[in-house]
PDB file of C-alpha atoms in Angstrom:
ATOM      1  CA  MET M 145      -2.561-202.995 -66.572  1.00 53.00           C
ATOM      2  CA  ASN M 146      -5.683-200.964 -67.349  1.00 45.00           C
ATOM      3  CA  ARG M 147      -6.745-203.227 -70.216  1.00 45.00           C
ATOM      4  CA  THR M 148     -10.440-202.805 -71.075  1.00 41.00           C
ATOM      5  CA  PRO M 149     -12.021-206.287 -70.858  1.00 42.00           C
ATOM      6  CA  ARG M 150     -13.451-207.549 -74.134  1.00 39.00           C
ATOM      7  CA  ARG M 151     -16.586-208.664 -72.314  1.00 37.00           C
ATOM      8  CA  TRP M 152     -17.137-205.532 -70.223  1.00 34.00           C
ATOM      9  CA  LEU M 153     -20.742-204.547 -70.909  1.00 31.00           C
ATOM     10  CA  THR M 154     -21.456-201.357 -68.995  1.00 30.00           C
ATOM     11  CA  ALA M 155     -19.224-198.609 -67.659  1.00 31.00           C
ATOM     12  CA  LEU M 156     -19.770-197.382 -64.105  1.00 32.00           C
ATOM     13  CA  THR M 157     -20.305-193.677 -63.605  1.00 31.00           C
ATOM     14  CA  SER M 158     -17.942-191.917 -61.245  1.00 35.00           C
ATOM     15  CA  VAL M 159     -20.708-191.553 -58.663  1.00 34.00           C
ATOM     16  CA  ALA M 160     -21.591-195.226 -58.880  1.00 36.00           C
ATOM     17  CA  ALA M 161     -17.926-196.174 -58.717  1.00 37.00           C
ATOM     18  CA  LEU M 162     -17.438-194.264 -55.477  1.00 39.00           C
ATOM     19  CA  SER M 163     -20.558-195.869 -54.013  1.00 40.00           C
ATOM     20  CA  LEU M 164     -19.287-199.333 -54.902  1.00 40.00           C
ATOM     21  CA  VAL M 165     -15.925-198.823 -53.241  1.00 41.00           C
ATOM     22  CA  LEU M 166     -17.497-197.394 -50.102  1.00 45.00           C
ATOM     23  CA  SER M 167     -20.126-200.084 -49.680  1.00 53.00           C
ATOM     24  CA  GLY M 168     -18.301-203.227 -50.749  1.00 77.00           C
ATOM     25  CA  CYS M 169     -19.586-206.793 -51.194  1.00 86.00           C
ATOM     26  CA  ALA M 170     -20.914-208.912 -48.352  1.00 62.00           C
ATOM     27  CA  SER M 171     -18.655-211.386 -46.631  1.00 59.00           C
ATOM     28  CA  VAL M 172     -18.856-214.226 -44.156  1.00 48.00           C
ATOM     29  CA  GLY M 173     -18.172-211.967 -41.200  1.00 42.00           C
ATOM     30  CA  ASP M 174     -21.171-209.635 -41.638  1.00 44.00           C
ATOM     31  CA  SER M 175     -24.133-209.955 -39.318  1.00 33.00           C
ATOM     32  CA  ALA M 176     -26.606-207.805 -41.279  1.00 36.00           C
ATOM     33  CA  GLU M 177     -29.837-209.436 -42.464  1.00 37.00           C
ATOM     34  CA  PRO M 178     -30.198-209.890 -46.254  1.00 35.00           C
ATOM     35  CA  ASP M 179     -31.629-206.901 -48.109  1.00 39.00           C
ATOM     36  CA  ALA M 180     -31.640-204.764 -44.962  1.00 37.00           C
ATOM     37  CA  PRO M 181     -28.608-202.430 -45.180  1.00 36.00           C
ATOM     38  CA  GLU M 182     -27.948-200.129 -42.259  1.00 40.00           C
ATOM     39  CA  GLU M 183     -25.578-197.228 -41.822  1.00 39.00           C
ATOM     40  CA  ASP M 184     -22.475-197.983 -39.759  1.00 40.00           C
ATOM     41  CA  ALA M 185     -20.538-195.522 -37.641  1.00 34.00           C
ATOM     42  CA  ALA M 186     -18.591-194.267 -40.660  1.00 36.00           C
ATOM     43  CA  GLY M 187     -21.781-193.646 -42.630  1.00 34.00           C
ATOM     44  CA  GLN M 188     -21.211-196.593 -44.943  1.00 34.00           C
ATOM     45  CA  GLU M 189     -23.780-199.312 -45.698  1.00 36.00           C
ATOM     46  CA  GLU M 190     -23.538-202.639 -43.888  1.00 36.00           C
ATOM     47  CA  GLN M 191     -23.144-205.669 -46.147  1.00 38.00           C
ATOM     48  CA  ASP M 192     -25.647-208.505 -46.557  1.00 36.00           C
ATOM     49  CA  GLN M 193     -24.591-211.829 -45.120  1.00 41.00           C
ATOM     50  CA  PRO M 194     -24.686-214.955 -47.283  1.00 45.00           C
ATOM     51  CA  ASP M 195     -27.131-217.580 -46.110  1.00 49.00           C
ATOM     52  CA  GLN M 196     -25.653-219.703 -43.325  1.00 46.00           C
ATOM     53  CA  ALA M 197     -26.859-222.889 -45.011  1.00 45.00           C
ATOM     54  CA  ASP M 198     -24.820-221.980 -48.098  1.00 46.00           C
ATOM     55  CA  GLN M 199     -21.724-221.525 -45.939  1.00 44.00           C
ATOM     56  CA  ASP M 200     -22.298-224.890 -44.247  1.00 47.00           C
ATOM     57  CA  ASP M 201     -22.783-226.598 -47.607  1.00 48.00           C
ATOM     58  CA  ALA M 202     -19.562-225.050 -48.897  1.00 42.00           C
ATOM     59  CA  ALA M 203     -17.654-226.254 -45.848  1.00 42.00           C
ATOM     60  CA  GLN M 204     -18.924-229.786 -46.450  1.00 46.00           C
ATOM     61  CA  ASP M 205     -17.676-229.814 -50.034  1.00 46.00           C
ATOM     62  CA  GLY M 206     -14.120-230.585 -48.857  1.00 39.00           C
ATOM     63  CA  ASP M 207     -12.885-234.110 -48.229  1.00 39.00           C
ATOM     64  CA  ASP M 208     -14.235-235.785 -45.104  1.00 44.00           C
ATOM     65  CA  ASP M 209     -10.817-235.902 -43.480  1.00 43.00           C
ATOM     66  CA  GLY M 210     -10.308-232.156 -44.029  1.00 45.00           C
ATOM     67  CA  ASP M 211      -7.449-232.601 -46.483  1.00 50.00           C
ATOM     68  CA  LEU M 212      -7.819-230.424 -49.547  1.00 53.00           C
ATOM     69  CA  GLY M 213      -6.642-230.939 -53.084  1.00 78.00           C
ATOM     70  CA  ALA M 214      -3.765-229.432 -54.988  1.00 88.00           C
ATOM     71  CA  VAL M 215      -2.125-226.258 -53.706  1.00 93.00           C
ATOM     72  CA  PRO M 216      -0.525-223.823 -56.201  1.00 95.00           C
ATOM     73  CA  SER M 217       3.247-223.648 -55.816  1.00 95.00           C
ATOM     74  CA  ALA M 218       3.231-219.840 -55.358  1.00 97.00           C
ATOM     75  CA  ALA M 219       0.419-219.823 -52.764  1.00 97.00           C
ATOM     76  CA  THR M 220       0.840-218.530 -49.236  1.00 95.00           C
ATOM     77  CA  GLU M 221      -0.439-220.354 -46.166  1.00 93.00           C
ATOM     78  CA  HIS M 222      -3.046-217.600 -45.887  1.00 93.00           C
ATOM     79  CA  GLY M 223      -4.516-218.397 -49.299  1.00 94.00           C
ATOM     80  CA  GLY M 224      -2.933-215.603 -51.290  1.00 97.00           C
ATOM     81  CA  PHE M 225      -0.379-214.919 -54.003  1.00 98.00           C
ATOM     82  CA  VAL M 226       2.310-212.296 -53.407  1.00 98.00           C
ATOM     83  CA  LEU M 227       3.474-210.113 -56.285  1.00 98.00           C
ATOM     84  CA  SER M 228       6.950-208.630 -55.969  1.00 97.00           C
ATOM     85  CA  SER M 229       6.612-206.938 -59.374  1.00 98.00           C
ATOM     86  CA  PRO M 230       3.828-206.727 -61.976  1.00 98.00           C
ATOM     87  CA  THR M 231       5.140-209.935 -63.571  1.00 98.00           C
ATOM     88  CA  GLU M 232       6.675-211.879 -60.669  1.00 98.00           C
ATOM     89  CA  LEU M 233       5.167-213.960 -57.883  1.00 98.00           C
ATOM     90  CA  GLU M 234       7.145-214.693 -54.735  1.00 97.00           C
ATOM     91  CA  PRO M 235       7.806-218.355 -53.862  1.00 95.00           C
ATOM     92  CA  GLY M 236       4.928-219.982 -52.049  1.00 95.00           C
ATOM     93  CA  THR M 237       4.802-220.697 -48.320  1.00 92.00           C
ATOM     94  CA  ALA M 238       1.737-222.954 -48.193  1.00 89.00           C
ATOM     95  CA  PRO M 239       2.107-226.630 -47.278  1.00 82.00           C
ATOM     96  CA  ASP M 240       1.543-229.331 -49.872  1.00 79.00           C
ATOM     97  CA  GLU M 241      -1.856-229.955 -48.319  1.00 77.00           C
ATOM     98  CA  VAL M 242      -4.061-227.602 -46.355  1.00 70.00           C
ATOM     99  CA  ASP M 243      -6.717-228.556 -43.837  1.00 75.00           C
ATOM    100  CA  LEU M 244      -9.971-226.713 -43.169  1.00 72.00           C
ATOM    101  CA  GLU M 245      -9.772-227.951 -39.599  1.00 77.00           C
ATOM    102  CA  ASP M 246      -6.339-226.405 -39.085  1.00 77.00           C
ATOM    103  CA  LEU M 247      -6.525-222.833 -40.362  1.00 81.00           C
ATOM    104  CA  PRO M 248      -3.783-220.270 -39.677  1.00 80.00           C
ATOM    105  CA  SER M 249      -4.698-217.802 -36.964  1.00 76.00           C
ATOM    106  CA  SER M 250      -3.720-214.213 -36.419  1.00 75.00           C
ATOM    107  CA  GLU M 251      -1.074-213.443 -33.852  1.00 74.00           C
ATOM    108  CA  GLU M 252      -2.618-210.050 -33.131  1.00 77.00           C
ATOM    109  CA  PRO M 253      -6.310-209.555 -32.270  1.00 74.00           C
ATOM    110  CA  GLY M 254      -8.184-207.556 -34.875  1.00 79.00           C
ATOM    111  CA  VAL M 255      -5.481-208.008 -37.526  1.00 87.00           C
ATOM    112  CA  PRO M 256      -5.864-210.744 -40.179  1.00 92.00           C
ATOM    113  CA  SER M 257      -3.312-213.536 -40.217  1.00 90.00           C
ATOM    114  CA  GLY M 258      -0.159-212.968 -42.198  1.00 90.00           C
ATOM    115  CA  LEU M 259      -0.165-209.184 -42.067  1.00 91.00           C
ATOM    116  CA  ARG M 260       3.078-207.563 -41.047  1.00 80.00           C
ATOM    117  CA  PRO M 261       4.563-204.111 -40.623  1.00 82.00           C
ATOM    118  CA  PRO M 262       7.510-203.665 -42.977  1.00 81.00           C
ATOM    119  CA  GLU M 263      11.053-203.749 -41.735  1.00 83.00           C
ATOM    120  CA  GLU M 264      13.294-200.805 -42.562  1.00 84.00           C
ATOM    121  CA  GLY M 265      14.220-200.889 -46.232  1.00 86.00           C
ATOM    122  CA  GLU M 266      11.507-203.392 -47.134  1.00 93.00           C
ATOM    123  CA  PRO M 267       8.613-202.583 -49.463  1.00 95.00           C
ATOM    124  CA  LEU M 268       5.219-202.003 -47.871  1.00 95.00           C
ATOM    125  CA  HIS M 269       3.117-205.172 -48.011  1.00 96.00           C
ATOM    126  CA  VAL M 270      -0.409-204.595 -49.354  1.00 97.00           C
ATOM    127  CA  VAL M 271      -3.030-207.321 -48.868  1.00 97.00           C
ATOM    128  CA  ILE M 272      -6.198-207.205 -50.982  1.00 98.00           C
ATOM    129  CA  TYR M 273      -9.214-209.377 -50.205  1.00 98.00           C
ATOM    130  CA  SER M 274     -11.203-209.585 -53.426  1.00 97.00           C
ATOM    131  CA  ASP M 275     -13.959-211.636 -55.047  1.00 97.00           C
ATOM    132  CA  PRO M 276     -14.016-212.018 -58.841  1.00 96.00           C
ATOM    133  CA  SER M 277     -17.828-211.669 -58.864  1.00 95.00           C
ATOM    134  CA  CYS M 278     -17.891-208.542 -56.685  1.00 95.00           C
ATOM    135  CA  PRO M 279     -18.773-205.352 -58.615  1.00 95.00           C
ATOM    136  CA  HIS M 280     -17.022-203.246 -55.976  1.00 95.00           C
ATOM    137  CA  CYS M 281     -13.821-205.207 -56.576  1.00 97.00           C
ATOM    138  CA  ALA M 282     -14.217-204.600 -60.304  1.00 96.00           C
ATOM    139  CA  ASP M 283     -14.392-200.893 -59.600  1.00 96.00           C
ATOM    140  CA  PHE M 284     -11.339-201.065 -57.337  1.00 97.00           C
ATOM    141  CA  GLU M 285      -9.318-202.708 -60.105  1.00 97.00           C
ATOM    142  CA  GLU M 286     -10.576-200.152 -62.634  1.00 96.00           C
ATOM    143  CA  GLU M 287      -9.739-197.217 -60.381  1.00 97.00           C
ATOM    144  CA  TYR M 288      -6.471-198.337 -58.795  1.00 98.00           C
ATOM    145  CA  GLY M 289      -4.994-201.144 -60.899  1.00 97.00           C
ATOM    146  CA  ASP M 290      -2.558-198.806 -62.659  1.00 97.00           C
ATOM    147  CA  PHE M 291      -1.454-197.300 -59.352  1.00 98.00           C
ATOM    148  CA  LEU M 292      -0.712-200.740 -57.891  1.00 98.00           C
ATOM    149  CA  GLU M 293       1.201-201.751 -61.000  1.00 97.00           C
ATOM    150  CA  ASP M 294       3.289-198.566 -60.932  1.00 98.00           C
ATOM    151  CA  GLU M 295       4.195-199.012 -57.272  1.00 98.00           C
ATOM    152  CA  LEU M 296       5.029-202.672 -57.831  1.00 98.00           C
ATOM    153  CA  ASP M 297       7.239-201.677 -60.739  1.00 97.00           C
ATOM    154  CA  GLU M 298       9.036-199.133 -58.563  1.00 97.00           C
ATOM    155  CA  GLY M 299       9.537-201.710 -55.811  1.00 96.00           C
ATOM    156  CA  THR M 300       7.820-199.635 -53.114  1.00 96.00           C
ATOM    157  CA  ILE M 301       5.179-202.283 -52.375  1.00 97.00           C
ATOM    158  CA  THR M 302       4.436-205.973 -52.603  1.00 97.00           C
ATOM    159  CA  VAL M 303       0.811-206.965 -53.241  1.00 98.00           C
ATOM    160  CA  GLU M 304      -0.918-210.093 -52.000  1.00 98.00           C
ATOM    161  CA  TYR M 305      -4.292-211.004 -53.480  1.00 98.00           C
ATOM    162  CA  ARG M 306      -6.461-213.279 -51.334  1.00 98.00           C
ATOM    163  CA  THR M 307      -9.392-214.250 -53.542  1.00 98.00           C
ATOM    164  CA  MET M 308     -12.635-215.023 -51.720  1.00 97.00           C
ATOM    165  CA  THR M 309     -15.590-216.852 -53.300  1.00 96.00           C
ATOM    166  CA  PHE M 310     -18.788-215.912 -51.483  1.00 93.00           C
ATOM    167  CA  VAL M 311     -20.526-213.536 -53.920  1.00 94.00           C
ATOM    168  CA  ASP M 312     -21.486-216.131 -56.539  1.00 94.00           C
ATOM    169  CA  GLU M 313     -21.430-219.781 -55.492  1.00 92.00           C
ATOM    170  CA  GLN M 314     -20.542-220.955 -58.997  1.00 91.00           C
ATOM    171  CA  ASN M 315     -18.726-218.169 -60.835  1.00 94.00           C
ATOM    172  CA  SER M 316     -16.549-216.971 -57.957  1.00 96.00           C
ATOM    173  CA  PRO M 317     -14.906-220.367 -57.258  1.00 96.00           C
ATOM    174  CA  GLU M 318     -14.420-221.025 -60.978  1.00 97.00           C
ATOM    175  CA  ALA M 319     -12.699-217.672 -61.485  1.00 97.00           C
ATOM    176  CA  SER M 320     -10.592-218.106 -58.350  1.00 97.00           C
ATOM    177  CA  ASN M 321      -9.524-221.517 -59.622  1.00 97.00           C
ATOM    178  CA  ALA M 322      -8.592-219.915 -62.951  1.00 98.00           C
ATOM    179  CA  PHE M 323      -6.443-217.331 -61.135  1.00 98.00           C
ATOM    180  CA  SER M 324      -4.553-220.168 -59.447  1.00 98.00           C
ATOM    181  CA  CYS M 325      -4.189-221.958 -62.777  1.00 98.00           C
ATOM    182  CA  MET M 326      -2.671-218.819 -64.285  1.00 98.00           C
ATOM    183  CA  ALA M 327      -0.362-218.343 -61.283  1.00 98.00           C
ATOM    184  CA  GLU M 328       0.907-221.881 -61.819  1.00 97.00           C
ATOM    185  CA  GLU M 329       1.123-221.904 -65.619  1.00 97.00           C
ATOM    186  CA  SER M 330       2.009-218.297 -66.487  1.00 98.00           C
ATOM    187  CA  PRO M 331       2.796-216.257 -63.342  1.00 98.00           C
ATOM    188  CA  GLU M 332       3.903-213.247 -65.377  1.00 98.00           C
ATOM    189  CA  ASP M 333       0.280-212.897 -66.529  1.00 98.00           C
ATOM    190  CA  TYR M 334      -1.388-213.478 -63.166  1.00 98.00           C
ATOM    191  CA  LEU M 335      -1.951-209.800 -62.355  1.00 98.00           C
ATOM    192  CA  PRO M 336      -3.386-208.584 -65.687  1.00 98.00           C
ATOM    193  CA  TYR M 337      -5.511-211.735 -65.961  1.00 98.00           C
ATOM    194  CA  LEU M 338      -6.958-211.216 -62.488  1.00 98.00           C
ATOM    195  CA  ASN M 339      -7.586-207.575 -63.325  1.00 97.00           C
ATOM    196  CA  GLU M 340      -9.367-208.354 -66.597  1.00 97.00           C
ATOM    197  CA  VAL M 341     -11.538-211.162 -65.242  1.00 97.00           C
ATOM    198  CA  THR M 342     -12.520-209.179 -62.144  1.00 96.00           C
ATOM    199  CA  GLN M 343     -13.582-206.235 -64.290  1.00 95.00           C
ATOM    200  CA  SER M 344     -15.837-208.605 -66.224  1.00 91.00           C
ATOM    201  CA  PHE M 345     -17.826-209.402 -63.052  1.00 77.00           C
ATOM    202  CA  GLY M 346     -21.241-208.759 -64.596  1.00 73.00           C
ATOM    203  CA  GLU M 347     -20.944-211.294 -67.363  1.00 76.00           C
ATOM    204  CA  GLY M 348     -20.897-214.558 -65.440  1.00 78.00           C
ATOM    205  CA  LEU M 349     -17.880-215.933 -67.296  1.00 92.00           C
ATOM    206  CA  SER M 350     -18.045-219.666 -67.917  1.00 95.00           C
ATOM    207  CA  PRO M 351     -15.006-221.948 -67.535  1.00 96.00           C
ATOM    208  CA  GLU M 352     -14.730-221.879 -71.322  1.00 97.00           C
ATOM    209  CA  ASP M 353     -14.696-218.083 -71.260  1.00 97.00           C
ATOM    210  CA  LEU M 354     -11.991-218.038 -68.596  1.00 97.00           C
ATOM    211  CA  ALA M 355      -9.815-220.393 -70.635  1.00 98.00           C
ATOM    212  CA  GLU M 356     -10.454-218.404 -73.813  1.00 97.00           C
ATOM    213  CA  ILE M 357      -9.385-215.118 -72.218  1.00 97.00           C
ATOM    214  CA  ALA M 358      -6.169-216.764 -70.971  1.00 98.00           C
ATOM    215  CA  ALA M 359      -5.391-218.192 -74.423  1.00 98.00           C
ATOM    216  CA  ASP M 360      -6.417-215.238 -76.576  1.00 98.00           C
ATOM    217  CA  ASP M 361      -5.104-212.381 -74.445  1.00 97.00           C
ATOM    218  CA  TYR M 362      -2.072-213.973 -72.750  1.00 98.00           C
ATOM    219  CA  GLY M 363      -1.144-217.022 -74.800  1.00 98.00           C
ATOM    220  CA  ALA M 364      -1.574-219.275 -71.757  1.00 98.00           C
ATOM    221  CA  ASP M 365      -3.207-222.698 -72.017  1.00 98.00           C
ATOM    222  CA  ILE M 366      -4.920-223.326 -68.697  1.00 98.00           C
ATOM    223  CA  SER M 367      -7.951-225.092 -70.150  1.00 98.00           C
ATOM    224  CA  ASN M 368      -7.239-228.482 -68.566  1.00 98.00           C
ATOM    225  CA  CYS M 369      -6.594-226.910 -65.165  1.00 98.00           C
ATOM    226  CA  ILE M 370      -9.862-224.996 -65.409  1.00 98.00           C
ATOM    227  CA  GLU M 371     -11.855-227.971 -66.699  1.00 97.00           C
ATOM    228  CA  ASP M 372     -10.494-230.236 -63.946  1.00 96.00           C
ATOM    229  CA  GLY M 373     -11.129-227.654 -61.218  1.00 95.00           C
ATOM    230  CA  THR M 374      -7.622-228.330 -59.987  1.00 95.00           C
ATOM    231  CA  TYR M 375      -7.568-225.569 -57.380  1.00 95.00           C
ATOM    232  CA  LEU M 376     -11.245-225.340 -56.368  1.00 94.00           C
ATOM    233  CA  ASP M 377     -10.395-226.731 -52.927  1.00 92.00           C
ATOM    234  CA  PHE M 378      -7.716-224.099 -52.496  1.00 94.00           C
ATOM    235  CA  ALA M 379     -10.273-221.419 -53.389  1.00 95.00           C
ATOM    236  CA  GLU M 380     -12.484-222.722 -50.578  1.00 93.00           C
ATOM    237  CA  TYR M 381      -9.518-222.728 -48.205  1.00 93.00           C
ATOM    238  CA  THR M 382      -8.758-219.071 -48.932  1.00 95.00           C
ATOM    239  CA  THR M 383     -12.355-218.115 -48.197  1.00 95.00           C
ATOM    240  CA  GLU M 384     -12.383-220.128 -44.952  1.00 93.00           C
ATOM    241  CA  VAL M 385      -9.192-218.429 -43.753  1.00 94.00           C
ATOM    242  CA  ALA M 386     -10.660-215.005 -44.539  1.00 94.00           C
ATOM    243  CA  GLY M 387     -13.806-215.953 -42.649  1.00 92.00           C
ATOM    244  CA  GLU M 388     -11.748-217.052 -39.667  1.00 91.00           C
ATOM    245  CA  ASP M 389     -10.060-213.639 -39.778  1.00 93.00           C
ATOM    246  CA  GLN M 390     -13.530-211.996 -39.847  1.00 92.00           C
ATOM    247  CA  ILE M 391     -12.983-210.098 -43.087  1.00 94.00           C
ATOM    248  CA  PRO M 392     -16.147-207.963 -43.355  1.00 88.00           C
ATOM    249  CA  GLY M 393     -16.420-207.683 -47.152  1.00 92.00           C
ATOM    250  CA  THR M 394     -14.607-207.083 -50.400  1.00 96.00           C
ATOM    251  CA  PRO M 395     -12.624-205.237 -51.339  1.00 97.00           C
ATOM    252  CA  THR M 396     -10.883-205.145 -47.970  1.00 97.00           C
ATOM    253  CA  VAL M 397      -7.366-203.727 -48.234  1.00 98.00           C
ATOM    254  CA  TYR M 398      -4.488-203.478 -45.780  1.00 97.00           C
ATOM    255  CA  ALA M 399      -1.082-201.818 -46.015  1.00 96.00           C
ATOM    256  CA  GLY M 400       1.149-203.271 -43.350  1.00 94.00           C
ATOM    257  CA  GLU M 401      -1.299-203.651 -40.479  1.00 92.00           C
ATOM    258  CA  GLU M 402      -3.362-200.578 -41.355  1.00 95.00           C
ATOM    259  CA  GLU M 403      -6.761-200.997 -43.021  1.00 96.00           C
ATOM    260  CA  TRP M 404      -8.069-198.697 -45.733  1.00 97.00           C
ATOM    261  CA  ASP M 405     -11.501-197.475 -44.600  1.00 94.00           C
ATOM    262  CA  GLY M 406     -12.663-196.190 -47.991  1.00 92.00           C
ATOM    263  CA  THR M 407     -13.215-192.603 -46.891  1.00 93.00           C
ATOM    264  CA  GLU M 408     -10.451-191.325 -49.164  1.00 94.00           C
ATOM    265  CA  ASP M 409      -9.060-192.438 -52.482  1.00 97.00           C
ATOM    266  CA  PHE M 410      -6.995-195.578 -52.059  1.00 97.00           C
ATOM    267  CA  ASP M 411      -3.994-194.240 -53.968  1.00 97.00           C
ATOM    268  CA  GLU M 412      -3.830-191.139 -51.769  1.00 97.00           C
ATOM    269  CA  TRP M 413      -4.170-193.231 -48.620  1.00 97.00           C
ATOM    270  CA  ALA M 414      -1.498-195.664 -49.803  1.00 97.00           C
ATOM    271  CA  GLU M 415       0.894-192.809 -50.527  1.00 96.00           C
ATOM    272  CA  GLU M 416       0.367-191.603 -46.952  1.00 96.00           C
ATOM    273  CA  GLN M 417       1.236-195.084 -45.681  1.00 95.00           C
ATOM    274  CA  LEU M 418       4.330-195.134 -47.870  1.00 94.00           C
ATOM    275  CA  ALA M 419       5.409-191.750 -46.557  1.00 94.00           C
ATOM    276  CA  GLU M 420       5.000-192.894 -42.956  1.00 90.00           C
ATOM    277  CA  HIS M 421       6.994-196.029 -43.739  1.00 87.00           C
ATOM    278  CA  ALA M 422       9.779-193.940 -45.294  1.00 84.00           C
ATOM    279  CA  ASP M 423       9.989-191.843 -42.128  1.00 76.00           C
TER     280      ASP M 423
END
């Protein structure tokens, strides 16, 4: 998993890496004013909120009747993809069409939709809200990608990535679309491709770059899917669902219904959750 991206330009220091994980990227649910971070109760910086006009413009990009375009076959109704192993995606649960006016809602206040405590004998379900243009998400993948792959390989967890697109209004949707293209065309390469592209956050990868990485590194031809923007509407849907669930930033990570608060290493925290589940 821990493949060094060919286009990775600068390495984060350990101090910077910790800062990135603790602070995170801004999301639609944050109320802080731009460029005015404040300390929250846990001593972490608040995130900047994207301009409301940008959010309104994004919402208007969908079809007038609310119906969106193509939905990847492995997608969930919450806008994610669930990995049952490093090379396998679970069958999708999303409808053939999704509607921005009819978003799934959480059954439990304060817990995002689709989260669930594991039944006895089931793997722990980990949900990761990420943005391919978020430097903090790049650091998360760099720090914990191998751990997630190992646990997936051992069958102790399933991992659902829900890719948001608020950090960069052009690059984030294009990369999210490419992730969906890979999930559809070559699901066995979805995880390493997501990992590599996310770690290349600082380079502003073009659609041509995204297609080239898929072809050169994974032998997958997703160029037409990328060029056509086949799943751009689905990328918007995922972000809208996350906004409805008031996700405060990325990376935001849950195990079962418990949220990682970033005050300890994720792998250590996840092992604690696994131990509690085993008990």
